[in-house]
Short mmCIF file of C-alpha atoms and ligand atoms in Angstrom, two decimals:
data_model
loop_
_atom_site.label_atom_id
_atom_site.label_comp_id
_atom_site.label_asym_id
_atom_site.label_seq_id
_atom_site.Cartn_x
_atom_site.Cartn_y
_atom_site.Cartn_z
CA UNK V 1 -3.11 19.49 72.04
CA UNK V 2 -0.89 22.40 71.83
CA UNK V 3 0.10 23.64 68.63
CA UNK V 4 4.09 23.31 68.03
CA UNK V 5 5.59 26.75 67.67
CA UNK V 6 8.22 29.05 67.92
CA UNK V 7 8.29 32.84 69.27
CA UNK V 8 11.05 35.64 68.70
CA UNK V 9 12.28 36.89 71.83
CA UNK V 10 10.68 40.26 70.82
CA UNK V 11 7.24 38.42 70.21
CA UNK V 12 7.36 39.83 66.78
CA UNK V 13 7.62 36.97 65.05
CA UNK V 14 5.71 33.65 65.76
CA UNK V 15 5.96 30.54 63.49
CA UNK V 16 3.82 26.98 63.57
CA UNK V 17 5.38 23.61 62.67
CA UNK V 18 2.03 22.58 62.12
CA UNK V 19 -1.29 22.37 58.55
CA UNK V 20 -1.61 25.72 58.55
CA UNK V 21 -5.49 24.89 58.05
CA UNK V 22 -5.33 24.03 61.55
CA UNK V 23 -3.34 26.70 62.39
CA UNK V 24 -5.75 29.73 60.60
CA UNK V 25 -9.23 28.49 62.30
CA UNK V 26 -7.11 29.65 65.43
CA UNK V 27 -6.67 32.95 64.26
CA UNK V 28 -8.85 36.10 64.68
CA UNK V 29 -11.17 37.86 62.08
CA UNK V 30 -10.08 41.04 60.57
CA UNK V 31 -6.47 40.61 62.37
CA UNK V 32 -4.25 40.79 59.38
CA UNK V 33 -2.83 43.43 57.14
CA UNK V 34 -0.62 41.07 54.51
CA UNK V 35 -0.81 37.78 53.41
CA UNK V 36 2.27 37.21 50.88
CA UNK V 37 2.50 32.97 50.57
CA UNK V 38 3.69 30.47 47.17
CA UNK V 39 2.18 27.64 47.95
CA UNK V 40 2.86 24.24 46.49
CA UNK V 41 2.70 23.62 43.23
CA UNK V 42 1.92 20.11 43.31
CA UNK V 43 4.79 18.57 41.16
CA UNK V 44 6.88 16.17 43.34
CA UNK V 45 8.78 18.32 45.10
CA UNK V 46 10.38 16.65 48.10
CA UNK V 47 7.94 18.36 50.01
CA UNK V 48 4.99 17.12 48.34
CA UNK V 49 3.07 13.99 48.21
CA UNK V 50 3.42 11.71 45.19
CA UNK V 51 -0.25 11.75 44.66
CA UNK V 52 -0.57 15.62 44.53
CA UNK V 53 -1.89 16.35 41.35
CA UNK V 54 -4.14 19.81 39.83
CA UNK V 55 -7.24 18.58 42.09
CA UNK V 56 -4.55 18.66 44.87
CA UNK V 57 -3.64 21.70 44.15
CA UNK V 58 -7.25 23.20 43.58
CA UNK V 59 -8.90 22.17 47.03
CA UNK V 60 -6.36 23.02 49.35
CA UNK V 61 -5.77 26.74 47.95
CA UNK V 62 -9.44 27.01 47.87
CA UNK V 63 -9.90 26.27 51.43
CA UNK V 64 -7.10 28.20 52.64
CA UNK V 65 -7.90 31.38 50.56
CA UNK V 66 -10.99 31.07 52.14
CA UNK V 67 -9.86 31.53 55.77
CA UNK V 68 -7.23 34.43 54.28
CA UNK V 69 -10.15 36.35 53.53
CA UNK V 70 -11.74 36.19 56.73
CA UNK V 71 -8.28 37.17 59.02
CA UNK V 72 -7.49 40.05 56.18
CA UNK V 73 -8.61 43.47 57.62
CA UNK V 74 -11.05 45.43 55.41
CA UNK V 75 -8.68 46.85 52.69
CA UNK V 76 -5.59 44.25 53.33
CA UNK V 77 -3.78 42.89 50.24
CA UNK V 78 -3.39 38.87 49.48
CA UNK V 79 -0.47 38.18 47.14
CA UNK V 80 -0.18 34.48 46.15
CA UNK V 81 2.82 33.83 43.78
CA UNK V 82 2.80 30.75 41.78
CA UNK V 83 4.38 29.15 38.77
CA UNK V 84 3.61 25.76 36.60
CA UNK V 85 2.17 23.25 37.29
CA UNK V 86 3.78 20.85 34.99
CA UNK V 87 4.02 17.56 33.48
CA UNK V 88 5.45 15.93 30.40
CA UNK V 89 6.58 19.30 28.94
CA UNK V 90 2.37 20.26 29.37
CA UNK V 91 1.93 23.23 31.39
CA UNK V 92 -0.74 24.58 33.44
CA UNK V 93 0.00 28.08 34.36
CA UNK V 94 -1.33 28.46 38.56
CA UNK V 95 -2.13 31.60 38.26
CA UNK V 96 -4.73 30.85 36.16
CA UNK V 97 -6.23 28.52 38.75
CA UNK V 98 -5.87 30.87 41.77
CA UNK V 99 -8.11 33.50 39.63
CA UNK V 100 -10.76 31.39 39.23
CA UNK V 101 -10.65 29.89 42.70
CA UNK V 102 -10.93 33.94 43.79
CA UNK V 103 -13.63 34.71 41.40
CA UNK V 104 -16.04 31.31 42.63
CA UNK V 105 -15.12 32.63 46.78
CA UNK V 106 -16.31 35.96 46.12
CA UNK V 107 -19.60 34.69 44.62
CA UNK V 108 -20.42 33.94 48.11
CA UNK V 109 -18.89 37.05 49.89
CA UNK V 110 -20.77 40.55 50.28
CA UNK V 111 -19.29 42.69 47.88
CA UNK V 112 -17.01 44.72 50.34
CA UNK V 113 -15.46 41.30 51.23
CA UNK V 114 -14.57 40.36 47.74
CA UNK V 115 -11.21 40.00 46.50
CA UNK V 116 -10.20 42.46 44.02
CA UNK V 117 -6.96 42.00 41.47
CA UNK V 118 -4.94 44.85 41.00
CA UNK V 119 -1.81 43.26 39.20
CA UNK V 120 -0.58 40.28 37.72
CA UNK V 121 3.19 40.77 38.86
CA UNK V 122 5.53 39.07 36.55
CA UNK V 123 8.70 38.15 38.57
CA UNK V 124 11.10 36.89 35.75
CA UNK V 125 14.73 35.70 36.50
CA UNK V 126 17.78 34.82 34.62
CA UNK V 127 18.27 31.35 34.92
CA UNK V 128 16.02 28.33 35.51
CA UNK V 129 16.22 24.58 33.86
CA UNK V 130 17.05 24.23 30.55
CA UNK V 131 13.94 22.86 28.94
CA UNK V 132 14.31 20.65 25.35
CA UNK V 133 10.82 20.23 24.25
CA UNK V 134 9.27 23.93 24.64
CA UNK V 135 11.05 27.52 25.66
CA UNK V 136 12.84 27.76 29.11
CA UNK V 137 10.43 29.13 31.61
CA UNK V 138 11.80 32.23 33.03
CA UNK V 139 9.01 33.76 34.94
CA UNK V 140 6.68 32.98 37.47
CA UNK V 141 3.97 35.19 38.78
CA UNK V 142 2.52 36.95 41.86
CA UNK V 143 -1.01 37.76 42.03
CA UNK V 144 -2.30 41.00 43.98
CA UNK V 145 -5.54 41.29 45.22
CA UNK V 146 -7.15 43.84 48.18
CA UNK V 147 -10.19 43.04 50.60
CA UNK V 148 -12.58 45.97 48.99
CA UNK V 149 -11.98 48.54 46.81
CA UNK V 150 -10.17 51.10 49.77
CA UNK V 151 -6.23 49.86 50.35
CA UNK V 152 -2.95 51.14 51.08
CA UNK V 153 -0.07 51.72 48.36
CA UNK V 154 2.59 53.63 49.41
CA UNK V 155 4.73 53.47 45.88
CA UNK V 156 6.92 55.94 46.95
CA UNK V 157 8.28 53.28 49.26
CA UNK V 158 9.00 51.03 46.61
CA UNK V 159 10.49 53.27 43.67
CA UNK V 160 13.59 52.00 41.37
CA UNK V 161 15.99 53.91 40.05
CA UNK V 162 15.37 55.51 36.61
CA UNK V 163 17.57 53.81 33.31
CA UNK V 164 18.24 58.02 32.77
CA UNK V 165 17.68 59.79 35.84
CA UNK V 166 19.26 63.14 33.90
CA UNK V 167 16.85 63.03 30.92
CA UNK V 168 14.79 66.58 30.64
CA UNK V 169 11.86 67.74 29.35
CA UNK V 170 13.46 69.17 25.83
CA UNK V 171 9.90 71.67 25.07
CA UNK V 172 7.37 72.68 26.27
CA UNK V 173 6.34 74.60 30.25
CA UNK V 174 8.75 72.00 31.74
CA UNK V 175 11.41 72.04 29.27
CA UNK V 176 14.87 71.79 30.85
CA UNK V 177 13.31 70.20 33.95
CA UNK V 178 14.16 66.70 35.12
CA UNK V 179 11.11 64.68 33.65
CA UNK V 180 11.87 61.77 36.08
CA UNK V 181 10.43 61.25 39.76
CA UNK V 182 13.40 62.31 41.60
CA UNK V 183 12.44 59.04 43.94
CA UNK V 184 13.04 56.96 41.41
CA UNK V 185 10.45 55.09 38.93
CA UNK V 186 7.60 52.91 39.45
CA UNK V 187 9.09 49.28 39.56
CA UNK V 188 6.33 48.35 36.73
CA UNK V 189 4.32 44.53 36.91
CA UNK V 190 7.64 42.99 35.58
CA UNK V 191 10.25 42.30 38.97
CA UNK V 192 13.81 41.34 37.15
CA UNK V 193 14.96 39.69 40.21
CA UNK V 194 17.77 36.52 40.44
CA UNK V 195 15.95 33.15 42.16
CA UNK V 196 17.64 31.54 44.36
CA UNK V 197 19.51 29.17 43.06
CA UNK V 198 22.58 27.24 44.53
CA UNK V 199 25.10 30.20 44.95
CA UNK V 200 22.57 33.03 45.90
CA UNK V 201 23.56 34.77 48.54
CA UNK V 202 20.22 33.52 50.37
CA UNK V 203 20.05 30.07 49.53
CA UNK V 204 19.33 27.40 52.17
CA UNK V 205 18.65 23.88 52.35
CA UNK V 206 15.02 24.51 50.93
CA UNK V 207 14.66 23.72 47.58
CA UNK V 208 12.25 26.54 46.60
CA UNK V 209 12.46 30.13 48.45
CA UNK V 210 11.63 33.15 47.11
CA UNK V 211 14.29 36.03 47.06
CA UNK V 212 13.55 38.12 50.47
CA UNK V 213 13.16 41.58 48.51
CA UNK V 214 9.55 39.52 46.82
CA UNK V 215 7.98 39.73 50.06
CA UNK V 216 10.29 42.75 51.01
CA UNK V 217 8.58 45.12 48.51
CA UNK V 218 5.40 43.90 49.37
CA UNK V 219 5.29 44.13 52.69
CA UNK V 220 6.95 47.97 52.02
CA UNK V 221 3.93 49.19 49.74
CA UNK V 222 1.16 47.75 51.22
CA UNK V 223 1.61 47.54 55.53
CA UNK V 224 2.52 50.13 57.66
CA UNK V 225 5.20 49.20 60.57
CA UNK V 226 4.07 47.17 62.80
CA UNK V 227 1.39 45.43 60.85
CA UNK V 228 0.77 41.83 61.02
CA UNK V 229 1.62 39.61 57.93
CA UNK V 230 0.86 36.20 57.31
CA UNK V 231 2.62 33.45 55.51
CA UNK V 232 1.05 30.05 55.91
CA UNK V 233 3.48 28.32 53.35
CA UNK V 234 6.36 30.18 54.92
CA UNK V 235 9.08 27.28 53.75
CA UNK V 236 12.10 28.60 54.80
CA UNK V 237 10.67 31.67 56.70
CA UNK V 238 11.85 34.21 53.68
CA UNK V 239 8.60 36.30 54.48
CA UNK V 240 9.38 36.33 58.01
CA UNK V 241 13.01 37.60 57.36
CA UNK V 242 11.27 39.92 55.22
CA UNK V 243 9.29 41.16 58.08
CA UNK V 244 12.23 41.62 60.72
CA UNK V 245 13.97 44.00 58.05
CA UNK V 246 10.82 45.76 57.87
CA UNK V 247 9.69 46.05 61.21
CA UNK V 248 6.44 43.95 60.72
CA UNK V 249 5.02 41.56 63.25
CA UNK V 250 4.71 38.22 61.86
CA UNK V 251 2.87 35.20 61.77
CA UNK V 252 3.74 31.84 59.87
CA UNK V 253 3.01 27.97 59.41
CA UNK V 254 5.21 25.19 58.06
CA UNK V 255 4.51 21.87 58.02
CA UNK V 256 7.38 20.21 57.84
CA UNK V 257 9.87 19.78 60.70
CA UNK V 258 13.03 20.14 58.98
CA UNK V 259 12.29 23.47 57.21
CA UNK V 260 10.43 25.03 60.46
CA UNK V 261 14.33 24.38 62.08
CA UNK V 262 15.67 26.29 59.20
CA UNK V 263 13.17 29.27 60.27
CA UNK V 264 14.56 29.01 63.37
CA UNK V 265 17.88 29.70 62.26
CA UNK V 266 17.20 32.12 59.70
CA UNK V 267 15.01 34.17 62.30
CA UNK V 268 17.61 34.17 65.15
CA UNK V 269 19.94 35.32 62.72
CA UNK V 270 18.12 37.53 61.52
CA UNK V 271 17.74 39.35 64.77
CA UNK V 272 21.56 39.13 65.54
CA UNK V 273 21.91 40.71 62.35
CA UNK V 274 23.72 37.85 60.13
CA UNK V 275 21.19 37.02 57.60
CA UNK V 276 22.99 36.93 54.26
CA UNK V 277 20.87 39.53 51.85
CA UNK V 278 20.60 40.46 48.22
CA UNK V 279 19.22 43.90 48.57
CA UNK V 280 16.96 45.30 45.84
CA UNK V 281 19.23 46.83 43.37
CA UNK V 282 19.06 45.93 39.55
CA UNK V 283 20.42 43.08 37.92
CA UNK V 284 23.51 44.17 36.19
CA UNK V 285 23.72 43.12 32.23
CA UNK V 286 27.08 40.82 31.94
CA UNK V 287 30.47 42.80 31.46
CA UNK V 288 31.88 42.11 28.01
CA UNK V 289 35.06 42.25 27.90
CA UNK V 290 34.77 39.63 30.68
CA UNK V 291 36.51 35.71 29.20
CA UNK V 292 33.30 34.40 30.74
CA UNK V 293 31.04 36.69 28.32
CA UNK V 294 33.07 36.28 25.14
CA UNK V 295 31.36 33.85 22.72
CA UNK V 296 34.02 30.45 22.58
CA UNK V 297 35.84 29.93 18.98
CA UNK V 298 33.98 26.63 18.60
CA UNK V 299 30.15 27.90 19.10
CA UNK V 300 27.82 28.18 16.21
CA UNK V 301 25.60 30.85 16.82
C1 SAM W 1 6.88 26.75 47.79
S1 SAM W 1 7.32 26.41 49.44
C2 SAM W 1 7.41 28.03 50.15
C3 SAM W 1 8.78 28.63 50.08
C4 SAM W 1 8.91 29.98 50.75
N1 SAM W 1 8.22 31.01 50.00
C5 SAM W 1 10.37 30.36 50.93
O1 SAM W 1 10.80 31.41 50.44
O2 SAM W 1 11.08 29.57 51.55
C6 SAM W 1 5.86 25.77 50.12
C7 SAM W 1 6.01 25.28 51.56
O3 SAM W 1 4.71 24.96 52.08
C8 SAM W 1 4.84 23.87 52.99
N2 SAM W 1 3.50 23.28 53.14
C9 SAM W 1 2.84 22.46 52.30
N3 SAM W 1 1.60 22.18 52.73
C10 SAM W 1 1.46 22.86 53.90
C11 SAM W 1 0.39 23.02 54.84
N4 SAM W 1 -0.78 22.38 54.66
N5 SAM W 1 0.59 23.80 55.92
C12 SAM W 1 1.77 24.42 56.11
N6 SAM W 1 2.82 24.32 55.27
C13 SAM W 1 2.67 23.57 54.17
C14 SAM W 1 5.86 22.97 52.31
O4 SAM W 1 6.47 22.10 53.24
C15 SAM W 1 6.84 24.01 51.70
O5 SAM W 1 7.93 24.25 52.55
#
């Protein structure tokens, strides 16, 4: 039978409502640049099953790491970003997992297929649950890893803007010269970027997408334009948006009907130029003499 799917107008952009298992053994070898997914994390989210649990969790990443190794192209990048997994305030960190999945595929790979890690991105936002039986989790994490040792990273692509841009060398041959890159800084492993939460900018009926500048920077630093990048837990298609900004080509999977119409929309729009955005700019630190900031009368701390 036919696989269900949709394609952009442009072709650029083609999206499955279908297992993306199914969908990957369909796809050639060596045909993909980027592979930027979250995947889920197995703890009753409405798009889960009840019965998901770490095993769950385990197999299915194995087995689809294992076919994003074999459509990455010889010096692509795989970035999986993950959380918790968690359960009566006990935490297992994903992460953890995906490592060791990585480290038992590449046992059976020659060693110029092998995964290799090059960061442990920490993506940390500003507001999350309140937990009451351990510290509020503010951070979840991305995991980058390149197909052999040889890979594109075009930094410059992805600089910030320095804290002080106007601070000089004070001694020394440079002294009185701007000791900054003029570009801007190197973002670091730690992304301070809002999640999107119910009045982001971005926020749709899926309960858990990623802000569009995670994949945006990705996709910036490590594919050139026109690449192909994958996503085969693309939820509500924020990798594909991601793509269309960037002028990648893109390919996607979602299981579920209801969120694959949301890509849909988010796509279309995307192409007519209407897709709400928070660009990549930093976070800015609350404005005190705001009412909102100022501490209450009654409050003990
Ligand atoms: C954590 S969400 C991804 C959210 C996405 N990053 C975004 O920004 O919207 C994981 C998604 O994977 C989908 N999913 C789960 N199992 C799947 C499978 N076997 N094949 C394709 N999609 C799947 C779920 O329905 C869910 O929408």
């Amino acid at each position: 039978m036919a696989l269900k799917k949709y394609i952009s107008p442009d072709k650029t952009i083609t999206v499955y409502n279908e297992d993306c298992l199914k969908v990957l053994s369909k796809i050639e070898d060596k045909s993909v640049s980027l592979i930027v997914t979250s995947p889920p994390y197995c703890i009753g989210k409405e798009y889960e099953n009840l019965t998901d649990d770490i095993d769950s969790f385990k197999n299915l990443n194995k087995s689809v790491i294992k076919e994003c190794i074999r459509l990455l192209k010889p010096g692509g990048s795989l970035c999986w970003q993950v959380g918790f997994h968690i359960k009566n305030s006990v935490i297992v960190p994903l992460d953890c997992l995906i490592y060791n999945i990585v480290q038992e595929i590449n046992t059976l790979l020659p060693k110029d297929e092998q995964l290799l890690l090059h960061n442990r991105i920490v993506w940390t936002f500003g507001h999350g649950l309140n937990a009451e039986k351990r510290l509020s989790g503010r951070y979840e994490t991305i995991m980058w890893f390149t197909k052999g040792p040889e890979y594109l990273f075009d930094l410059d692509s992805i600089r910030v803007p320095q804290k002080y841009p106007g601070k000089k060398y004070s001694h020394g041959p440079k002294a009185g010269q701007y000791s900054g890159n003029p570009l801007g800084k190197n973002p670091t492993d730690v992304w301070d970027i809002p999640n999107v939460k119910a009045n982001h900018v971005e926020k749709t009926n899926h309960p858990c997408q990623f802000p569009i500048v995670i994949p945006q920077r990705l996709i910036k630093c490590l594919t050139n334009k026109g690449d192909v990048v994958l996503d085969p837990f693309s939820g509500s298609g924020t990798t594909a948006i991601a793509c269309i900004i960037e002028e990648r080509k893109f390919i996607g999977c979602e299981i579920k009907e209801c969120y694959f119409d949301i890509i849909k929309k988010r796509v279309t729009d995307a192409f007519d130029g209407n897709i709400p955005y928070r660009p990549d700019v930093p976070v800015i630190e609350p404005d005190l003499n705001q009412k909102v900031a100022q501490k209450p009368g009654d409050f003990k701390w």
